[in-house]
mmCIF file of C-alpha atoms in Angstrom:
data_model
loop_
_atom_site.group_PDB
_atom_site.id
_atom_site.type_symbol
_atom_site.label_atom_id
_atom_site.label_comp_id
_atom_site.label_asym_id
_atom_site.label_seq_id
_atom_site.Cartn_x
_atom_site.Cartn_y
_atom_site.Cartn_z
ATOM 1 C CA MET Y 1 -0.054 9.108 16.779
ATOM 2 C CA PRO Y 2 2.773 11.629 16.206
ATOM 3 C CA ASN Y 3 5.863 10.353 14.410
ATOM 4 C CA PRO Y 4 8.121 8.859 17.127
ATOM 5 C CA ALA Y 5 11.246 10.666 15.932
ATOM 6 C CA ALA Y 6 13.203 10.417 19.196
ATOM 7 C CA TRP Y 7 12.428 6.707 19.510
ATOM 8 C CA LEU Y 8 13.426 5.980 15.908
ATOM 9 C CA ALA Y 9 16.647 7.997 16.260
ATOM 10 C CA GLN Y 10 17.979 5.376 18.671
ATOM 11 C CA VAL Y 11 18.694 3.039 15.738
ATOM 12 C CA VAL Y 12 20.353 4.505 12.648
ATOM 13 C CA GLU Y 13 22.045 2.401 9.970
ATOM 14 C CA ASP Y 14 24.017 3.043 6.822
ATOM 15 C CA ALA Y 15 22.200 1.944 3.681
ATOM 16 C CA LEU Y 16 23.035 -1.512 2.409
ATOM 17 C CA GLU Y 17 23.633 -1.696 -1.371
ATOM 18 C CA PRO Y 18 23.091 2.065 -1.689
ATOM 19 C CA GLU Y 19 23.200 2.078 -5.498
ATOM 20 C CA MET Y 20 20.208 -0.248 -5.968
ATOM 21 C CA PRO Y 21 17.363 1.674 -7.683
ATOM 22 C CA ILE Y 22 14.120 1.650 -5.704
ATOM 23 C CA ILE Y 23 10.557 2.705 -6.405
ATOM 24 C CA ASP Y 24 8.516 3.221 -3.252
ATOM 25 C CA PRO Y 25 5.010 2.371 -4.516
ATOM 26 C CA HIS Y 26 3.054 3.251 -1.390
ATOM 27 C CA HIS Y 27 3.247 6.347 0.776
ATOM 28 C CA HIS Y 28 0.884 9.055 1.950
ATOM 29 C CA LEU Y 29 0.932 12.816 2.456
ATOM 30 C CA TRP Y 30 -1.392 14.619 4.868
ATOM 31 C CA ARG Y 31 -1.889 17.629 7.122
ATOM 32 C CA ARG Y 32 -3.441 15.771 10.053
ATOM 33 C CA ALA Y 33 -3.378 17.851 13.235
ATOM 34 C CA GLY Y 34 -0.462 16.811 15.429
ATOM 35 C CA ASP Y 35 0.736 14.291 12.866
ATOM 36 C CA PRO Y 36 1.576 16.057 9.593
ATOM 37 C CA TYR Y 37 3.429 14.222 6.845
ATOM 38 C CA LEU Y 38 4.143 16.604 4.008
ATOM 39 C CA LEU Y 39 6.805 16.918 1.319
ATOM 40 C CA PRO Y 40 9.623 18.000 3.709
ATOM 41 C CA ASP Y 41 8.863 15.026 5.978
ATOM 42 C CA LEU Y 42 8.878 12.601 3.051
ATOM 43 C CA LEU Y 43 12.097 14.071 1.657
ATOM 44 C CA ALA Y 44 13.747 13.715 5.072
ATOM 45 C CA ASP Y 45 12.915 10.012 5.074
ATOM 46 C CA LEU Y 46 14.015 9.612 1.466
ATOM 47 C CA ALA Y 47 17.413 11.134 2.375
ATOM 48 C CA CYS Y 48 18.400 7.999 4.328
ATOM 49 C CA GLY Y 49 21.033 6.801 1.856
ATOM 50 C CA HIS Y 50 18.948 4.395 -0.247
ATOM 51 C CA ASN Y 51 18.579 5.073 -3.966
ATOM 52 C CA VAL Y 52 14.840 5.743 -4.087
ATOM 53 C CA VAL Y 53 14.291 7.183 -7.562
ATOM 54 C CA SER Y 54 10.469 7.353 -7.696
ATOM 55 C CA THR Y 55 7.424 7.119 -5.453
ATOM 56 C CA VAL Y 56 3.696 6.510 -5.665
ATOM 57 C CA PHE Y 57 1.228 8.441 -3.518
ATOM 58 C CA VAL Y 58 -1.773 6.443 -2.295
ATOM 59 C CA GLU Y 59 -5.018 8.072 -1.201
ATOM 60 C CA CYS Y 60 -5.562 8.764 2.492
ATOM 61 C CA ALA Y 61 -8.587 11.105 2.585
ATOM 62 C CA ALA Y 62 -6.368 14.193 2.566
ATOM 63 C CA GLU Y 63 -7.432 17.709 1.611
ATOM 64 C CA TYR Y 64 -10.758 16.959 -0.033
ATOM 65 C CA ARG Y 65 -12.703 19.814 -1.559
ATOM 66 C CA THR Y 66 -15.028 21.379 0.981
ATOM 67 C CA ASP Y 67 -17.808 22.280 -1.420
ATOM 68 C CA GLY Y 68 -19.303 21.180 -4.707
ATOM 69 C CA PRO Y 69 -20.763 17.744 -5.496
ATOM 70 C CA GLU Y 70 -19.958 15.167 -2.813
ATOM 71 C CA ALA Y 71 -18.715 12.583 -5.314
ATOM 72 C CA LEU Y 72 -16.151 15.024 -6.716
ATOM 73 C CA ARG Y 73 -14.735 16.205 -3.395
ATOM 74 C CA PRO Y 74 -11.976 13.523 -3.333
ATOM 75 C CA VAL Y 75 -10.502 15.185 -6.445
ATOM 76 C CA GLY Y 76 -9.200 17.791 -3.987
ATOM 77 C CA GLU Y 77 -6.699 15.197 -2.776
ATOM 78 C CA THR Y 78 -5.225 14.805 -6.253
ATOM 79 C CA GLU Y 79 -5.038 18.589 -6.560
ATOM 80 C CA PHE Y 80 -3.317 18.724 -3.154
ATOM 81 C CA VAL Y 81 -0.669 16.174 -4.205
ATOM 82 C CA GLU Y 82 0.024 18.168 -7.364
ATOM 83 C CA ARG Y 83 0.589 21.330 -5.287
ATOM 84 C CA GLU Y 84 2.477 19.686 -2.455
ATOM 85 C CA THR Y 85 4.972 17.824 -4.635
ATOM 86 C CA ALA Y 86 5.551 20.627 -7.164
ATOM 87 C CA PRO Y 87 8.729 21.869 -5.389
ATOM 88 C CA ALA Y 88 10.313 18.441 -5.935
ATOM 89 C CA ALA Y 89 9.740 18.505 -9.704
ATOM 90 C CA GLY Y 90 12.941 18.057 -11.653
ATOM 91 C CA GLY Y 91 14.817 16.660 -8.672
ATOM 92 C CA ARG Y 92 16.689 13.394 -8.388
ATOM 93 C CA ILE Y 93 13.599 11.624 -7.067
ATOM 94 C CA GLU Y 94 10.314 11.547 -8.982
ATOM 95 C CA VAL Y 95 8.103 12.191 -5.973
ATOM 96 C CA ALA Y 96 4.542 10.966 -6.526
ATOM 97 C CA GLU Y 97 5.357 9.972 -10.095
ATOM 98 C CA GLY Y 98 2.194 7.938 -9.772
ATOM 99 C CA ILE Y 99 -0.969 8.808 -7.838
ATOM 100 C CA VAL Y 100 -3.587 6.364 -6.577
ATOM 101 C CA ALA Y 101 -6.723 8.412 -5.962
ATOM 102 C CA TYR Y 102 -10.032 7.689 -4.269
ATOM 103 C CA ALA Y 103 -13.374 7.344 -6.008
ATOM 104 C CA ASP Y 104 -16.558 5.836 -4.633
ATOM 105 C CA LEU Y 105 -16.975 2.920 -7.005
ATOM 106 C CA THR Y 106 -20.428 2.209 -5.603
ATOM 107 C CA LEU Y 107 -21.552 5.119 -7.765
ATOM 108 C CA GLY Y 108 -21.597 2.588 -10.583
ATOM 109 C CA ALA Y 109 -21.304 3.990 -14.092
ATOM 110 C CA ALA Y 110 -21.706 7.502 -12.672
ATOM 111 C CA VAL Y 111 -18.157 7.210 -11.319
ATOM 112 C CA ASP Y 112 -16.936 8.084 -14.832
ATOM 113 C CA GLU Y 113 -17.254 11.776 -13.986
ATOM 114 C CA VAL Y 114 -15.055 11.348 -10.919
ATOM 115 C CA LEU Y 115 -12.406 9.325 -12.757
ATOM 116 C CA GLU Y 116 -12.270 11.897 -15.536
ATOM 117 C CA ALA Y 117 -11.938 14.710 -12.986
ATOM 118 C CA HIS Y 118 -8.972 12.974 -11.306
ATOM 119 C CA LEU Y 119 -7.262 12.447 -14.662
ATOM 120 C CA ALA Y 120 -7.872 16.088 -15.581
ATOM 121 C CA ALA Y 121 -6.409 17.200 -12.236
ATOM 122 C CA SER Y 122 -3.165 15.255 -12.772
ATOM 123 C CA PRO Y 123 -1.601 13.221 -15.579
ATOM 124 C CA ARG Y 124 0.072 11.191 -12.827
ATOM 125 C CA VAL Y 125 -3.111 9.433 -11.705
ATOM 126 C CA ARG Y 126 -2.602 5.725 -12.298
ATOM 127 C CA GLY Y 127 -5.243 4.009 -10.219
ATOM 128 C CA ILE Y 128 -8.060 4.087 -7.696
ATOM 129 C CA ARG Y 129 -8.367 2.717 -4.186
ATOM 130 C CA CYS Y 130 -11.788 2.114 -2.648
ATOM 131 C CA SER Y 131 -11.383 0.293 0.665
ATOM 132 C CA ALA Y 132 -13.129 -2.919 1.615
ATOM 133 C CA ALA Y 133 -11.324 -3.325 4.984
ATOM 134 C CA TRP Y 134 -14.055 -4.602 7.293
ATOM 135 C CA ASP Y 135 -14.375 -7.064 10.146
ATOM 136 C CA ALA Y 136 -17.263 -8.150 12.354
ATOM 137 C CA SER Y 137 -15.284 -7.619 15.559
ATOM 138 C CA PRO Y 138 -15.855 -4.246 17.284
ATOM 139 C CA GLU Y 139 -12.168 -4.367 18.236
ATOM 140 C CA ILE Y 140 -11.160 -3.955 14.589
ATOM 141 C CA HIS Y 141 -11.766 -0.756 12.713
ATOM 142 C CA GLY Y 142 -11.853 -0.695 8.937
ATOM 143 C CA TYR Y 143 -10.517 2.159 6.842
ATOM 144 C CA ARG Y 144 -13.530 4.254 5.754
ATOM 145 C CA ASN Y 145 -15.802 1.756 7.546
ATOM 146 C CA PRO Y 146 -17.128 -0.034 4.446
ATOM 147 C CA PRO Y 147 -19.921 -2.581 4.790
ATOM 148 C CA PRO Y 148 -19.193 -6.319 4.559
ATOM 149 C CA GLY Y 149 -19.031 -7.817 1.100
ATOM 150 C CA ARG Y 150 -17.991 -4.641 -0.681
ATOM 151 C CA TYR Y 151 -16.286 -6.489 -3.553
ATOM 152 C CA LEU Y 152 -19.500 -8.421 -4.195
ATOM 153 C CA GLU Y 153 -21.870 -5.427 -4.369
ATOM 154 C CA PRO Y 154 -23.390 -4.964 -7.853
ATOM 155 C CA SER Y 155 -23.009 -1.177 -7.665
ATOM 156 C CA PHE Y 156 -19.332 -1.475 -6.691
ATOM 157 C CA ARG Y 157 -18.688 -3.910 -9.513
ATOM 158 C CA GLU Y 158 -20.395 -1.618 -11.990
ATOM 159 C CA GLY Y 159 -18.036 1.178 -10.936
ATOM 160 C CA PHE Y 160 -15.042 -1.185 -10.880
ATOM 161 C CA ALA Y 161 -15.760 -2.100 -14.503
ATOM 162 C CA ARG Y 162 -15.162 1.546 -15.445
ATOM 163 C CA LEU Y 163 -11.490 1.484 -14.373
ATOM 164 C CA ALA Y 164 -10.070 -0.442 -17.333
ATOM 165 C CA PRO Y 165 -11.676 1.809 -19.983
ATOM 166 C CA HIS Y 166 -9.937 4.749 -18.301
ATOM 167 C CA GLY Y 167 -6.600 2.935 -18.162
ATOM 168 C CA LEU Y 168 -6.656 2.737 -14.373
ATOM 169 C CA SER Y 169 -5.572 -0.003 -11.990
ATOM 170 C CA PHE Y 170 -7.153 -0.841 -8.639
ATOM 171 C CA ASP Y 171 -5.389 -0.833 -5.269
ATOM 172 C CA ALA Y 172 -7.037 -3.396 -3.004
ATOM 173 C CA TRP Y 173 -7.078 -2.725 0.731
ATOM 174 C CA GLN Y 174 -8.929 -5.285 2.826
ATOM 175 C CA TYR Y 175 -8.093 -7.757 5.579
ATOM 176 C CA HIS Y 176 -7.062 -11.309 4.816
ATOM 177 C CA PRO Y 177 -10.509 -12.882 5.495
ATOM 178 C CA GLN Y 178 -11.789 -10.912 2.481
ATOM 179 C CA LEU Y 179 -9.152 -12.100 0.021
ATOM 180 C CA ALA Y 180 -11.502 -14.780 -1.330
ATOM 181 C CA GLU Y 181 -13.943 -12.033 -2.336
ATOM 182 C CA LEU Y 182 -11.072 -10.163 -3.978
ATOM 183 C CA ALA Y 183 -10.127 -13.291 -5.934
ATOM 184 C CA LEU Y 184 -13.685 -13.495 -7.270
ATOM 185 C CA LEU Y 185 -13.455 -9.857 -8.350
ATOM 186 C CA ALA Y 186 -10.119 -10.472 -10.070
ATOM 187 C CA ARG Y 187 -11.459 -13.501 -11.945
ATOM 188 C CA ASP Y 188 -14.549 -11.640 -13.118
ATOM 189 C CA TYR Y 189 -12.573 -8.612 -14.367
ATOM 190 C CA PRO Y 190 -9.321 -10.015 -15.795
ATOM 191 C CA GLU Y 191 -8.726 -6.871 -17.881
ATOM 192 C CA THR Y 192 -8.144 -4.760 -14.739
ATOM 193 C CA THR Y 193 -4.801 -4.830 -12.927
ATOM 194 C CA ILE Y 194 -5.325 -5.287 -9.190
ATOM 195 C CA ILE Y 195 -2.540 -4.290 -6.822
ATOM 196 C CA VAL Y 196 -2.985 -5.848 -3.377
ATOM 197 C CA ASP Y 197 -1.753 -3.714 -0.497
ATOM 198 C CA HIS Y 198 0.299 -4.829 2.511
ATOM 199 C CA CYS Y 199 0.877 -8.558 1.913
ATOM 200 C CA GLY Y 200 -2.873 -9.107 1.830
ATOM 201 C CA ALA Y 201 -3.192 -7.717 5.386
ATOM 202 C CA PRO Y 202 -2.868 -10.695 7.743
ATOM 203 C CA LEU Y 203 -5.109 -9.847 10.695
ATOM 204 C CA HIS Y 204 -3.948 -10.634 14.229
ATOM 205 C CA LEU Y 205 -5.906 -8.027 16.175
ATOM 206 C CA GLY Y 206 -8.702 -8.633 18.662
ATOM 207 C CA PRO Y 207 -10.151 -12.156 18.508
ATOM 208 C CA TYR Y 208 -7.575 -13.201 15.910
ATOM 209 C CA ASP Y 209 -4.706 -12.857 18.412
ATOM 210 C CA ALA Y 210 -5.672 -16.060 20.230
ATOM 211 C CA ILE Y 211 -5.652 -18.113 17.010
ATOM 212 C CA ARG Y 212 -2.542 -16.780 15.263
ATOM 213 C CA ASP Y 213 -1.495 -20.170 13.911
ATOM 214 C CA LYS Y 214 -4.920 -20.732 12.321
ATOM 215 C CA VAL Y 215 -4.924 -17.158 11.018
ATOM 216 C CA ASP Y 216 -1.583 -17.689 9.310
ATOM 217 C CA VAL Y 217 -2.809 -20.883 7.618
ATOM 218 C CA HIS Y 218 -5.931 -19.075 6.393
ATOM 219 C CA TRP Y 219 -3.858 -16.109 5.197
ATOM 220 C CA ARG Y 220 -1.424 -18.376 3.338
ATOM 221 C CA ASN Y 221 -4.223 -20.274 1.615
ATOM 222 C CA ALA Y 222 -5.934 -17.031 0.616
ATOM 223 C CA VAL Y 223 -2.701 -15.570 -0.763
ATOM 224 C CA ALA Y 224 -2.108 -18.729 -2.791
ATOM 225 C CA MET Y 225 -5.642 -18.571 -4.199
ATOM 226 C CA LEU Y 226 -5.220 -14.922 -5.144
ATOM 227 C CA ALA Y 227 -1.859 -15.583 -6.795
ATOM 228 C CA ARG Y 228 -3.594 -17.805 -9.343
ATOM 229 C CA CYS Y 229 -5.244 -14.668 -10.777
ATOM 230 C CA GLU Y 230 -2.783 -13.422 -13.383
ATOM 231 C CA ASN Y 231 -4.056 -9.825 -13.266
ATOM 232 C CA VAL Y 232 -3.080 -9.487 -9.590
ATOM 233 C CA VAL Y 233 0.220 -8.194 -8.221
ATOM 234 C CA ILE Y 234 1.009 -7.562 -4.565
ATOM 235 C CA LYS Y 235 2.801 -5.044 -2.386
ATOM 236 C CA VAL Y 236 5.202 -6.555 0.124
ATOM 237 C CA GLY Y 237 5.222 -4.443 3.263
ATOM 238 C CA GLY Y 238 2.784 -2.830 5.651
ATOM 239 C CA MET Y 239 3.990 -5.053 8.483
ATOM 240 C CA GLY Y 240 4.510 -2.097 10.799
ATOM 241 C CA GLN Y 241 0.868 -1.073 10.930
ATOM 242 C CA GLN Y 242 -1.787 -2.315 13.340
ATOM 243 C CA ASN Y 243 -3.342 -5.359 11.687
ATOM 244 C CA PRO Y 244 -0.289 -7.718 11.819
ATOM 245 C CA ALA Y 245 0.041 -6.823 15.540
ATOM 246 C CA LEU Y 246 3.769 -7.577 15.618
ATOM 247 C CA GLY Y 247 4.337 -5.264 18.582
ATOM 248 C CA LEU Y 248 7.265 -3.462 16.976
ATOM 249 C CA GLY Y 249 6.167 -0.029 18.129
ATOM 250 C CA GLN Y 250 5.994 -1.134 21.770
ATOM 251 C CA ARG Y 251 9.666 -2.089 22.034
ATOM 252 C CA PRO Y 252 12.054 0.015 24.172
ATOM 253 C CA LEU Y 253 14.294 0.271 21.113
ATOM 254 C CA PRO Y 254 13.153 0.182 17.488
ATOM 255 C CA PRO Y 255 14.249 -2.899 15.577
ATOM 256 C CA THR Y 256 17.497 -3.057 13.678
ATOM 257 C CA SER Y 257 17.228 -4.197 10.082
ATOM 258 C CA ALA Y 258 18.530 -7.648 11.021
ATOM 259 C CA GLU Y 259 15.860 -7.960 13.721
ATOM 260 C CA LEU Y 260 13.137 -6.645 11.453
ATOM 261 C CA ALA Y 261 14.148 -8.970 8.631
ATOM 262 C CA ALA Y 262 13.911 -11.985 10.927
ATOM 263 C CA ILE Y 263 10.455 -10.942 12.166
ATOM 264 C CA ILE Y 264 8.873 -10.250 8.788
ATOM 265 C CA GLU Y 265 10.649 -12.944 6.747
ATOM 266 C CA PRO Y 266 7.943 -15.640 7.177
ATOM 267 C CA TYR Y 267 5.381 -13.283 5.646
ATOM 268 C CA VAL Y 268 7.587 -11.636 3.054
ATOM 269 C CA ARG Y 269 9.188 -14.784 1.704
ATOM 270 C CA TYR Y 270 5.863 -16.602 1.483
ATOM 271 C CA VAL Y 271 4.281 -13.803 -0.528
ATOM 272 C CA ILE Y 272 7.269 -13.521 -2.878
ATOM 273 C CA ASP Y 273 7.595 -17.259 -3.403
ATOM 274 C CA THR Y 274 3.857 -17.643 -4.001
ATOM 275 C CA PHE Y 275 3.355 -14.739 -6.406
ATOM 276 C CA GLY Y 276 6.876 -14.749 -7.869
ATOM 277 C CA PRO Y 277 9.204 -11.715 -7.752
ATOM 278 C CA SER Y 278 7.897 -10.371 -11.068
ATOM 279 C CA ARG Y 279 4.512 -9.792 -9.424
ATOM 280 C CA CYS Y 280 5.763 -8.418 -6.095
ATOM 281 C CA MET Y 281 6.960 -4.953 -5.071
ATOM 282 C CA PHE Y 282 8.417 -3.784 -1.775
ATOM 283 C CA GLU Y 283 6.548 -0.814 -0.257
ATOM 284 C CA SER Y 284 7.048 1.560 2.676
ATOM 285 C CA ASN Y 285 3.471 2.409 3.718
ATOM 286 C CA PHE Y 286 4.912 5.543 5.321
ATOM 287 C CA PRO Y 287 4.177 7.329 7.548
ATOM 288 C CA VAL Y 288 1.829 4.624 8.896
ATOM 289 C CA ASP Y 289 4.637 2.082 9.353
ATOM 290 C CA LYS Y 290 6.874 4.771 10.823
ATOM 291 C CA ALA Y 291 5.316 3.902 14.175
ATOM 292 C CA SER Y 292 7.332 0.646 14.051
ATOM 293 C CA TYR Y 293 10.610 1.313 12.230
ATOM 294 C CA SER Y 294 12.505 3.938 10.296
ATOM 295 C CA TYR Y 295 12.596 4.307 6.543
ATOM 296 C CA GLY Y 296 16.280 3.414 6.187
ATOM 297 C CA VAL Y 297 16.061 0.401 8.476
ATOM 298 C CA MET Y 298 13.012 -0.846 6.561
ATOM 299 C CA TRP Y 299 14.786 -0.840 3.175
ATOM 300 C CA ASN Y 300 17.823 -2.538 4.754
ATOM 301 C CA ALA Y 301 15.482 -5.240 6.112
ATOM 302 C CA PHE Y 302 13.952 -5.753 2.662
ATOM 303 C CA LYS Y 303 17.448 -6.050 1.189
ATOM 304 C CA ARG Y 304 18.397 -8.629 3.803
ATOM 305 C CA VAL Y 305 15.232 -10.699 3.288
ATOM 306 C CA SER Y 306 15.673 -10.672 -0.493
ATOM 307 C CA ALA Y 307 19.401 -11.460 -0.521
ATOM 308 C CA GLY Y 308 18.826 -15.022 -1.732
ATOM 309 C CA TYR Y 309 17.003 -14.021 -4.910
ATOM 310 C CA THR Y 310 18.761 -13.460 -8.238
ATOM 311 C CA PRO Y 311 19.786 -9.945 -9.348
ATOM 312 C CA SER Y 312 16.955 -9.816 -11.899
ATOM 313 C CA GLU Y 313 14.410 -10.993 -9.316
ATOM 314 C CA ARG Y 314 15.568 -8.354 -6.868
ATOM 315 C CA ALA Y 315 15.387 -5.710 -9.588
ATOM 316 C CA ASP Y 316 11.695 -6.592 -9.968
ATOM 317 C CA LEU Y 317 11.067 -6.520 -6.224
ATOM 318 C CA PHE Y 318 12.623 -3.101 -5.714
ATOM 319 C CA TYR Y 319 11.819 -1.422 -9.034
ATOM 320 C CA GLY Y 320 10.510 -3.358 -12.023
ATOM 321 C CA THR Y 321 7.163 -4.652 -10.784
ATOM 322 C CA ALA Y 322 6.119 -1.228 -9.495
ATOM 323 C CA ALA Y 323 7.226 0.447 -12.723
ATOM 324 C CA ARG Y 324 5.146 -1.966 -14.805
ATOM 325 C CA ALA Y 325 2.077 -2.030 -12.581
ATOM 326 C CA TYR Y 326 1.879 1.767 -12.272
ATOM 327 C CA ARG Y 327 3.212 2.475 -15.767
ATOM 328 C CA LEU Y 328 5.984 4.721 -14.481
ATOM 329 C CA GLY Y 329 8.554 6.194 -16.787
ATOM 330 C CA ASP Y 330 6.107 6.216 -19.726
#
């Protein structure tokens, strides 16, 4: 879906608390036909008045190598991010200061070659994402279409065990019914930092729409279980994409930050209060969430939702947790 620029332009706000330092720990860059999101597009969103000082690029199957060994082709994405963000080097914002790359962890120990190739391609590589987003319903499509039980596969776990020796974290992208499997993975590999994407991805699509209340109870229980794993931190955002099914992109007007804050607060506050601010980080998930709200409005909504936390807690939510988890500024 092309970026709905005209629709988003109907609601423009000045930045609240414009001096607050922010790390955006989750955005993408791609050349998808009809829907490009490249450095100029990201910089245009970043120029919304908020003090975003650093960002983290997260893999999105962009610009893979077209030849050579299949396992090494994703290294082309890391090489692409290096090239694409080079013009921003030395600027006010550290664009893609961290990179989360893709590697097929089901390669087992053989994934070492891929991890080493990513690290050789960029000193900014901080972690790996290997999706487990799957559901039995044909109405729900998983990213990369993994099989069920990915986190339990012996080959995946063998590859996962190679992350810590390379100093890499793991970004976890799955739907909320799979969070129990993620908790098992976290318990079995406590030396690896796991960064959960998008509030644990509450799923309200397809058959889940008719049982939203039960879904939310299941999601809350799963989040609470996961929070007991001390090596897990969580990204707070991603509520504008498809799986929460909040209908924001179908409105005649995009939400204001006050409206957005009210809609997402039950999810956001629960995650923060369960994990604690020192293990939570606000994220944009742009341009995916751009289908539901603008970049500036989103950060205003996060500032509104977090207004009741202490200054040090808010510093973690907007900056500190991301800096620690992705080892930024080292």
